PDB file of C-alpha atoms in Angstrom:
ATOM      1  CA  UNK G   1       0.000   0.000   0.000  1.00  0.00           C
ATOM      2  CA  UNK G   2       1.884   2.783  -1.229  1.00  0.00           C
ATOM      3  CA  UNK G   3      -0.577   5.853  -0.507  1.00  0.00           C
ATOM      4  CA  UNK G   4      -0.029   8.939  -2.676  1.00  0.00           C
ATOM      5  CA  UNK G   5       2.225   8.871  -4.924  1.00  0.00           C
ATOM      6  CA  UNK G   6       3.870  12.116  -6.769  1.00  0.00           C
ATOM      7  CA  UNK G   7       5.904  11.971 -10.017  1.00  0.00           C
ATOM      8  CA  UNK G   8       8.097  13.294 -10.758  1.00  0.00           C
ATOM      9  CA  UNK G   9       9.815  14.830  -7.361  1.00  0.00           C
ATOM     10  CA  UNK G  10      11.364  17.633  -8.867  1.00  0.00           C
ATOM     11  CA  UNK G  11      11.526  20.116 -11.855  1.00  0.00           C
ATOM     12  CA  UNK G  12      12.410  22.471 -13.718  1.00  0.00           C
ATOM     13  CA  UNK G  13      10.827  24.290 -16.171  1.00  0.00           C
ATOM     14  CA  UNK G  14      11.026  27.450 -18.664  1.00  0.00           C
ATOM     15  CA  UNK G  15       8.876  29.917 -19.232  1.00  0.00           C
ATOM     16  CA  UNK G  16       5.973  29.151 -21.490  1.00  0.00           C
ATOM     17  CA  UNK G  17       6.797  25.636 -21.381  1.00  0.00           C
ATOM     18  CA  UNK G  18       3.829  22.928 -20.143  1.00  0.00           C
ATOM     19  CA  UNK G  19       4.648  19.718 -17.929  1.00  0.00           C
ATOM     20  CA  UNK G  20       1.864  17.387 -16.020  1.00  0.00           C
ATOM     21  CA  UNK G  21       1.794  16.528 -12.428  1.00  0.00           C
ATOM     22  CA  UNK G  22       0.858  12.788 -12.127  1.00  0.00           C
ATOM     23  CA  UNK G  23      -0.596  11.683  -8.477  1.00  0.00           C
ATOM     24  CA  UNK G  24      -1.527   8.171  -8.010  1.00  0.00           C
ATOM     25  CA  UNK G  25      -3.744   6.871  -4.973  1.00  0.00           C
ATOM     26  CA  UNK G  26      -4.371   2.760  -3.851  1.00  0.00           C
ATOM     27  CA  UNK G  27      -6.687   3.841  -0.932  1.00  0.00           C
ATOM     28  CA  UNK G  28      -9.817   3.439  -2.892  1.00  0.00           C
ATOM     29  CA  UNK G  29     -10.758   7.539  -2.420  1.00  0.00           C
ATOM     30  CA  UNK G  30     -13.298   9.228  -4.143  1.00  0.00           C
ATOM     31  CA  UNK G  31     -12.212  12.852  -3.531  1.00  0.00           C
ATOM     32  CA  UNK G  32      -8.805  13.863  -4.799  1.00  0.00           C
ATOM     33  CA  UNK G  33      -7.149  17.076  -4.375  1.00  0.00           C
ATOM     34  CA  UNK G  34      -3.751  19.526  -5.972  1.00  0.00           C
ATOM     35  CA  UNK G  35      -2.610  22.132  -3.676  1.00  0.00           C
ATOM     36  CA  UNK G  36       0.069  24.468  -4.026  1.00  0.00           C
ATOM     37  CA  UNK G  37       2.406  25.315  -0.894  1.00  0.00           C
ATOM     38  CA  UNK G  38       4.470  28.802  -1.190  1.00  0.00           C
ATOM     39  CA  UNK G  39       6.453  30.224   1.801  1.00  0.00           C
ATOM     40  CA  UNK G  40       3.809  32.273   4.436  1.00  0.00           C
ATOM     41  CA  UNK G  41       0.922  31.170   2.525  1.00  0.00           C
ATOM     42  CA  UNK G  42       0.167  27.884   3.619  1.00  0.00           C
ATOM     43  CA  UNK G  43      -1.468  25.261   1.677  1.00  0.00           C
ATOM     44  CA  UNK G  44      -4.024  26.388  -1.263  1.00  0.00           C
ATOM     45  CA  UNK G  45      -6.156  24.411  -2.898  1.00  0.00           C
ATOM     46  CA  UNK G  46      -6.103  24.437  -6.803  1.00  0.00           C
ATOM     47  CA  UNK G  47      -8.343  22.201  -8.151  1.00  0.00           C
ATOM     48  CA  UNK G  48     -10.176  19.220  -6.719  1.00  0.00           C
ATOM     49  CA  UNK G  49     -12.273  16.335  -7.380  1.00  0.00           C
ATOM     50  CA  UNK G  50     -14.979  14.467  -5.622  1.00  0.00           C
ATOM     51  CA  UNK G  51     -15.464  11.914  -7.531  1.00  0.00           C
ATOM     52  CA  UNK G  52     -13.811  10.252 -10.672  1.00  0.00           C
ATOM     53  CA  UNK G  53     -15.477  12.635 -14.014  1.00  0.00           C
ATOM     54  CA  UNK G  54     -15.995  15.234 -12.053  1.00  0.00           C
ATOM     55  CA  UNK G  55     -13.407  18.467 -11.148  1.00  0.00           C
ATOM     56  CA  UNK G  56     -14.030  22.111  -9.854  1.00  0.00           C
ATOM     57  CA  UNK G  57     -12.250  24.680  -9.252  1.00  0.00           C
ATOM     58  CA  UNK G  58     -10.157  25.677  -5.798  1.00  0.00           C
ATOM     59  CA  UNK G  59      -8.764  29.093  -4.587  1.00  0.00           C
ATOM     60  CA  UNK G  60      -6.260  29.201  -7.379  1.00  0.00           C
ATOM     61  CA  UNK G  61      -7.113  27.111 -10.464  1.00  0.00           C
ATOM     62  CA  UNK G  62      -5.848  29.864 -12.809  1.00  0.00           C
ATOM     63  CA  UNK G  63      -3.126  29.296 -15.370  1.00  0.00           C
ATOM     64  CA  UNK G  64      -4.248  25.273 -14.516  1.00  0.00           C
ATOM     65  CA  UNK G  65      -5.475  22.656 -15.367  1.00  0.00           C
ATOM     66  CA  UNK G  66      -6.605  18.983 -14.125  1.00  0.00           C
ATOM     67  CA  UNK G  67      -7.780  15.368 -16.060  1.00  0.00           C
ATOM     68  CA  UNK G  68      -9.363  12.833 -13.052  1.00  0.00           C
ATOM     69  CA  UNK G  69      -8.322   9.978 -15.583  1.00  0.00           C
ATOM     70  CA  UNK G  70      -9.720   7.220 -13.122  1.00  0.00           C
ATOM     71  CA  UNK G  71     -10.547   6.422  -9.512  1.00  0.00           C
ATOM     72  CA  UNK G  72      -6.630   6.440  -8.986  1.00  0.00           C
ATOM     73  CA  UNK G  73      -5.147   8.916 -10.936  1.00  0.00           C
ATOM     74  CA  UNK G  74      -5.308  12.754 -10.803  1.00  0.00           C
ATOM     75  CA  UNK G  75      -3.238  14.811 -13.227  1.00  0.00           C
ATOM     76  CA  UNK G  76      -2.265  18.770 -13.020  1.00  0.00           C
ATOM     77  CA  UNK G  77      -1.117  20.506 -16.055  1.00  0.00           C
ATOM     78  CA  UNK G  78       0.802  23.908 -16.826  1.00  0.00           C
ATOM     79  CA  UNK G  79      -0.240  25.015 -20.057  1.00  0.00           C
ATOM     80  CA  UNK G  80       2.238  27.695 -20.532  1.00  0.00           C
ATOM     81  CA  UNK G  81       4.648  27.843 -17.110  1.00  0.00           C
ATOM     82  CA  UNK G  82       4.891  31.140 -15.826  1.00  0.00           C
ATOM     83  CA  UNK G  83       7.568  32.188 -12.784  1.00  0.00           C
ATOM     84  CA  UNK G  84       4.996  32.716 -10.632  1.00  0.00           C
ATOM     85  CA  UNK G  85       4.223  29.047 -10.526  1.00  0.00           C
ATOM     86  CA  UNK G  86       7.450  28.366  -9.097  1.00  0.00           C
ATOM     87  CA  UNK G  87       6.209  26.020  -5.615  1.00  0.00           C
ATOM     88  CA  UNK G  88       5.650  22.699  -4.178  1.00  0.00           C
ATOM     89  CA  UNK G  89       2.389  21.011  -5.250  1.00  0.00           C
ATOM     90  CA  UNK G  90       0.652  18.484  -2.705  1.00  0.00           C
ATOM     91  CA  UNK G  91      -1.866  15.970  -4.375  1.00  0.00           C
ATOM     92  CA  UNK G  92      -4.068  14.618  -1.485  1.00  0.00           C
ATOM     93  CA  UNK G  93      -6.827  12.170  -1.087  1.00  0.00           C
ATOM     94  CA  UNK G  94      -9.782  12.159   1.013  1.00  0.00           C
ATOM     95  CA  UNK G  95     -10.592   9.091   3.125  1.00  0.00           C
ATOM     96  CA  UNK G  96     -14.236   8.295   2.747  1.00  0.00           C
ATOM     97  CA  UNK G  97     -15.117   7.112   6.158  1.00  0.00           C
ATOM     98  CA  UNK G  98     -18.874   7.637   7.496  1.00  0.00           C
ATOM     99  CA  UNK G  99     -20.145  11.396   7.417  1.00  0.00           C
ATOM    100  CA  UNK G 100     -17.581  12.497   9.090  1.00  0.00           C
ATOM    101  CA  UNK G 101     -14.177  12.062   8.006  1.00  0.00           C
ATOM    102  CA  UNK G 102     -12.271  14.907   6.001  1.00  0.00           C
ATOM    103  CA  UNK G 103      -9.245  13.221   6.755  1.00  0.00           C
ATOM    104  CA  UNK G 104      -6.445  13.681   3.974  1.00  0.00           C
ATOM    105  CA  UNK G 105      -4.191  11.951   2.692  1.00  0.00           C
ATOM    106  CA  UNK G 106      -1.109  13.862   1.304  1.00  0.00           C
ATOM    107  CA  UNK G 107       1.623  12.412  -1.544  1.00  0.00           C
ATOM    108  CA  UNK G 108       5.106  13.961  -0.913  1.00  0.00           C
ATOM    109  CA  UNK G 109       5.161  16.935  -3.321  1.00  0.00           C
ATOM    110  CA  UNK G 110       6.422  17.816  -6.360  1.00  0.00           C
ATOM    111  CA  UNK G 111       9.217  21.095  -5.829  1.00  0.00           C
ATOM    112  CA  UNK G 112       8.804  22.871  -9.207  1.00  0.00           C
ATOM    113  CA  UNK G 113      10.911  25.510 -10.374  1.00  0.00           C
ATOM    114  CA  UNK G 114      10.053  28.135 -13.175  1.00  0.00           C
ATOM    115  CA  UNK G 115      12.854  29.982 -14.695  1.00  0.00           C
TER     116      UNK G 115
ATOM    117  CA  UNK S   1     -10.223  37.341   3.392  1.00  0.00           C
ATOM    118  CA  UNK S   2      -8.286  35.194   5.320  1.00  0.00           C
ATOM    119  CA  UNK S   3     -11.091  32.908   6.492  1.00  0.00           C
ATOM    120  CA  UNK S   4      -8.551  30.648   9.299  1.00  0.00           C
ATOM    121  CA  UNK S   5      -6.131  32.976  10.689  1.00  0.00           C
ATOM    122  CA  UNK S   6      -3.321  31.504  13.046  1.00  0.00           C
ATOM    123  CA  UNK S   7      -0.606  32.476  15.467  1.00  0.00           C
ATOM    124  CA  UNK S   8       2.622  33.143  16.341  1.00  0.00           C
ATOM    125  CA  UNK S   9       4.071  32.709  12.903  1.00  0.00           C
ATOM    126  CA  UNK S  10       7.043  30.812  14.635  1.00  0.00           C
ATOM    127  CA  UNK S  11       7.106  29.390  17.935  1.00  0.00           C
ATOM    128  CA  UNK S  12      10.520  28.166  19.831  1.00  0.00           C
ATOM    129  CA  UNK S  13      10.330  26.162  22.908  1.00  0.00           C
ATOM    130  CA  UNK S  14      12.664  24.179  25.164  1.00  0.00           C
ATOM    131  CA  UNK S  15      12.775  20.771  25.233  1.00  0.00           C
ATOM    132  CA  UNK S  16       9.794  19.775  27.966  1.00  0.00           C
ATOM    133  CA  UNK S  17       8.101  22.549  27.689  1.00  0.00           C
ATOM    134  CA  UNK S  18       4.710  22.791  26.266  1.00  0.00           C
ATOM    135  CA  UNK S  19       4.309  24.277  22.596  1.00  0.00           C
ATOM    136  CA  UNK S  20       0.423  26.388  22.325  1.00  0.00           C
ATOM    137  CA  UNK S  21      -0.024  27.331  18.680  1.00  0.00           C
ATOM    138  CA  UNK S  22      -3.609  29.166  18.020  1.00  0.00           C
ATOM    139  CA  UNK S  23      -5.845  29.729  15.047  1.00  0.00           C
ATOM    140  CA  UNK S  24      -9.203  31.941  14.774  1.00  0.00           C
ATOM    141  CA  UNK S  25     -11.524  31.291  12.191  1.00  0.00           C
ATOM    142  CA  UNK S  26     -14.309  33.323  10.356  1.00  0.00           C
ATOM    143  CA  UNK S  27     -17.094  31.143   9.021  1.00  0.00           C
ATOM    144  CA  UNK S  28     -19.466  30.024  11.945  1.00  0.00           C
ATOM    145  CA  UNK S  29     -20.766  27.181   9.614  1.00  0.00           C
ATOM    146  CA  UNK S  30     -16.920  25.229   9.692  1.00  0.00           C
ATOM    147  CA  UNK S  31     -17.530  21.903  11.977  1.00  0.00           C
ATOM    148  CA  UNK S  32     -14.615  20.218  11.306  1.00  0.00           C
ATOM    149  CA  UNK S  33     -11.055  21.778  12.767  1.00  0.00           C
ATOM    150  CA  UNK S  34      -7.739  19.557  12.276  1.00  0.00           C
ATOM    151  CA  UNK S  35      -4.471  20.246  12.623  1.00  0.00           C
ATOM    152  CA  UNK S  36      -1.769  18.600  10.377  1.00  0.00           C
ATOM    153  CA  UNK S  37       1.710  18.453  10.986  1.00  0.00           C
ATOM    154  CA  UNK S  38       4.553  18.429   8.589  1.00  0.00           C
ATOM    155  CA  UNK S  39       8.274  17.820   8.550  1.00  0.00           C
ATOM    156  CA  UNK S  40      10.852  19.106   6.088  1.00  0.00           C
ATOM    157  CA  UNK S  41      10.370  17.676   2.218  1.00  0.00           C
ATOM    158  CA  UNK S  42       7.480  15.557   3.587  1.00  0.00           C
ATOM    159  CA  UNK S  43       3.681  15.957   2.771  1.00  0.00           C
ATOM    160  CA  UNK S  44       1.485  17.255   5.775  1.00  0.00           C
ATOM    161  CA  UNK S  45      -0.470  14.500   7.341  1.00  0.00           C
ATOM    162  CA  UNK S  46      -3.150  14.547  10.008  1.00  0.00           C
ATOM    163  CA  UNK S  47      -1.867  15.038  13.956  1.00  0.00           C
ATOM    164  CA  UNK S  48      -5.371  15.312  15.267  1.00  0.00           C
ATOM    165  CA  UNK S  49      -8.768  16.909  14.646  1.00  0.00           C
ATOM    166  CA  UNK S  50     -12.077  18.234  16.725  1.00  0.00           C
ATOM    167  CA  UNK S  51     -15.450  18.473  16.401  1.00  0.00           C
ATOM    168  CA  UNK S  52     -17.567  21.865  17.619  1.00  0.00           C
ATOM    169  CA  UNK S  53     -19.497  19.435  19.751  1.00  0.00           C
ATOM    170  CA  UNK S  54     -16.719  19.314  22.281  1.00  0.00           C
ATOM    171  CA  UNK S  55     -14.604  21.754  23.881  1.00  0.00           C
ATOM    172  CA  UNK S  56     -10.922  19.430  24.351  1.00  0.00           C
ATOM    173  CA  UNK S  57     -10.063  16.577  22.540  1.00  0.00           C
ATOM    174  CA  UNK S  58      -6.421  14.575  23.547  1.00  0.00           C
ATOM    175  CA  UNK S  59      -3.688  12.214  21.903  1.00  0.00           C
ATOM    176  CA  UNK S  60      -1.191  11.508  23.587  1.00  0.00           C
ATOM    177  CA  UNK S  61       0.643  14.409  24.443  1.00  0.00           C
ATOM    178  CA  UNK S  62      -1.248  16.616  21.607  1.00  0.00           C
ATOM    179  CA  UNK S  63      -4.936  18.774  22.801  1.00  0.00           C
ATOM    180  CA  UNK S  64      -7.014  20.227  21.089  1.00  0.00           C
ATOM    181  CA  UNK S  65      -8.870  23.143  22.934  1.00  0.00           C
ATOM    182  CA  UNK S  66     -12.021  24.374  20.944  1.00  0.00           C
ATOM    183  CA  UNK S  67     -13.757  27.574  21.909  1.00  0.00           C
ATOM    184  CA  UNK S  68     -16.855  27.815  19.998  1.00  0.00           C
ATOM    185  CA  UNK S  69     -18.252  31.361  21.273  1.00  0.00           C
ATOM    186  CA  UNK S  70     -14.659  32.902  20.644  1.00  0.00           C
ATOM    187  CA  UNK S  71     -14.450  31.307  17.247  1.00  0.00           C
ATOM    188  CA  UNK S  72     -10.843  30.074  18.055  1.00  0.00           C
ATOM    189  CA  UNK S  73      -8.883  26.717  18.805  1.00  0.00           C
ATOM    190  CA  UNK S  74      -5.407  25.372  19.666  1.00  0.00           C
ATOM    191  CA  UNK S  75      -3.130  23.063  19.267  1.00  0.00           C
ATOM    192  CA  UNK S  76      -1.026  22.218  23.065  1.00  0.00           C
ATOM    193  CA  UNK S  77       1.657  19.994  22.781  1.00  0.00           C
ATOM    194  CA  UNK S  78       2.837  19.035  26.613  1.00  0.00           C
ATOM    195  CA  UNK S  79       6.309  17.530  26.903  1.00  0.00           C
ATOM    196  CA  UNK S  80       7.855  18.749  23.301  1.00  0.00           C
ATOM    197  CA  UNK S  81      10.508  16.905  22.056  1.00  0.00           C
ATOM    198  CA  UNK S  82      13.194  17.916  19.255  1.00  0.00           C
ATOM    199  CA  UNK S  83      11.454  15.061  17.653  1.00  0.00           C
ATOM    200  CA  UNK S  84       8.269  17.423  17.553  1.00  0.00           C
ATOM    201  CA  UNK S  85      10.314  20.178  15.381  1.00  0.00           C
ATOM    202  CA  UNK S  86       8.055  20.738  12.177  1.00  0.00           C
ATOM    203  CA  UNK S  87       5.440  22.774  10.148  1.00  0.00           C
ATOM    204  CA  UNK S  88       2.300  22.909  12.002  1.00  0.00           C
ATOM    205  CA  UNK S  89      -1.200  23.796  10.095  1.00  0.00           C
ATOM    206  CA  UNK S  90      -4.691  24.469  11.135  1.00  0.00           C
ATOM    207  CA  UNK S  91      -7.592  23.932   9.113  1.00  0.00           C
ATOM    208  CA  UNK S  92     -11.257  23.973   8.926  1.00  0.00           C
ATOM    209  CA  UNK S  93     -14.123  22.336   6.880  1.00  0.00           C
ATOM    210  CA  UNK S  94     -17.928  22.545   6.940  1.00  0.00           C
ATOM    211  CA  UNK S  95     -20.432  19.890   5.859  1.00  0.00           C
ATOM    212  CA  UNK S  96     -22.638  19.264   3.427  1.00  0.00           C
ATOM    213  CA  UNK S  97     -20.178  19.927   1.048  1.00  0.00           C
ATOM    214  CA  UNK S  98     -17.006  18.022  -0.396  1.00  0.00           C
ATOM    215  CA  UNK S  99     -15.224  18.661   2.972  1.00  0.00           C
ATOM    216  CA  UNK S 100     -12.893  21.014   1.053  1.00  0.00           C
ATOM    217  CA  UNK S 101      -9.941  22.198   4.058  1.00  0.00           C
ATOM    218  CA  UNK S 102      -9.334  25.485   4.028  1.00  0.00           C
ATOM    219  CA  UNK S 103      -5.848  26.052   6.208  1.00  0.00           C
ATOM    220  CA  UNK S 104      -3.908  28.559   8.161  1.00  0.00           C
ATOM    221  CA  UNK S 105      -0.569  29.977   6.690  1.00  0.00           C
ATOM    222  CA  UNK S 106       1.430  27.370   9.281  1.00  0.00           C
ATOM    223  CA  UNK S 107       4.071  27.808  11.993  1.00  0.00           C
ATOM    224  CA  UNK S 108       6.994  26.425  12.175  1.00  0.00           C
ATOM    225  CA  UNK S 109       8.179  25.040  15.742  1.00  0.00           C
ATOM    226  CA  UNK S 110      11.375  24.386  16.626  1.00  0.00           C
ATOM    227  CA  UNK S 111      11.952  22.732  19.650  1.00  0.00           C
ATOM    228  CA  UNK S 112      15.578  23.187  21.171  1.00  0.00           C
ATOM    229  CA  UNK S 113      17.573  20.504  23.092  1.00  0.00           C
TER     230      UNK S 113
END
């Protein structure tokens, strides 16, 4: 049981170039998440999605985008890489436990450098 | 708008002492409030978590201490350890919906020897 999985671990990119974020699960979730970690502003969520075919929109989904491919897999992709996207990207899972569990489950980032 | 809010920024502490990390929060209708701890080049992962139904909540040597009226809630750690040294995060959710977290900028403790 691997969890979250991230690939790759690190990168680096050029401006205006476009990469994909892979994230792989093997806990059965439903809900699926990409965040985006900068220094002093905590974790924000980009896109998410609660169930495989379905994705909406987070705090920051601009200049990205996402493919739920299956129940397991949850892609993020820079179109055109700007500096400003220069971070550390979390994929998480959600644990779907009774009512009330919004545990998640977090891979171990992807550092990603735009020059 | 900053909707959870937390505080101090950075906390140090000796070793045996107890670590208190707060966090305020805006929307009355959150009911879920966790707090998720992460090391260096690791991914966060869940220390421990309360509902609004209940006022302390403890783990081991981790409380949580919820006060509902005052909107606010905190993280105690009794006993830190160096071993305890990391990036701690608040967060808060609200039902019905897809239990989206929204968190707190994060603190880093460091816990000295």
């Amino acid at each position: 049981n691997a969890g979250v999985t991230q690939t790759p671990k690190f990168q680096v990119l050029k401006t205006g170039q476009s990469m994909t974020l892979q994230c792989a699960q093997d806990m059965n979730h439903n809900s699926m998440y990409w965040y985006r970690q900068d220094p002093g502003m905590g974790l924000r969520l980009i896109y998410y999605s609660a169930s495989e075919g379905t994705t909406d929109k987070g705090e920051v989904p601009n200049g990205y985008n996402v493919s739920r491919l299956n129940k397991r897999e949850f892609s993020l992709r820079l179109e055109s890489a700007a500096p400003s996207q220069t971070s550390v990207y979390f994929c998480a899972s959600r644990e779907d436990r009774g009512t009330f569990s919004y545990e998640q489950y977090f891979g171990p980032g992807t550092r990603l450098t735009v020059t | 708008q900053q909707q959870v809010k937390q505080s101090p920024q950075s906390l140090i502490v000796q070793k045996g002492g107890i670590s208190i990390i707060n966090c305020a929060y805006e929307n009355t209708a959150f009911d879920y409030f966790p707090w998720y701890q992460q090391f260096p080049g690791k991914g966060p992962a869940l220390l421990i978590a309360i509902r609004p139904d209940v006022s302390e909540k403890k783990e081991g040597r981790f409380t949580i201490s919820f006060n509902k009226s005052a909107k606010q809630f905190s993280l105690h750690i009794m006993d830190s350890q160096p071993g305890d040294s990391a990036t701690y995060f608040c967060a808060a959710a609200f039902r019905p919906t897809n239990s989206k977290l929204t968190f707190g900028k994060g603190i880093t403790l460091s816990v000295r020897p």
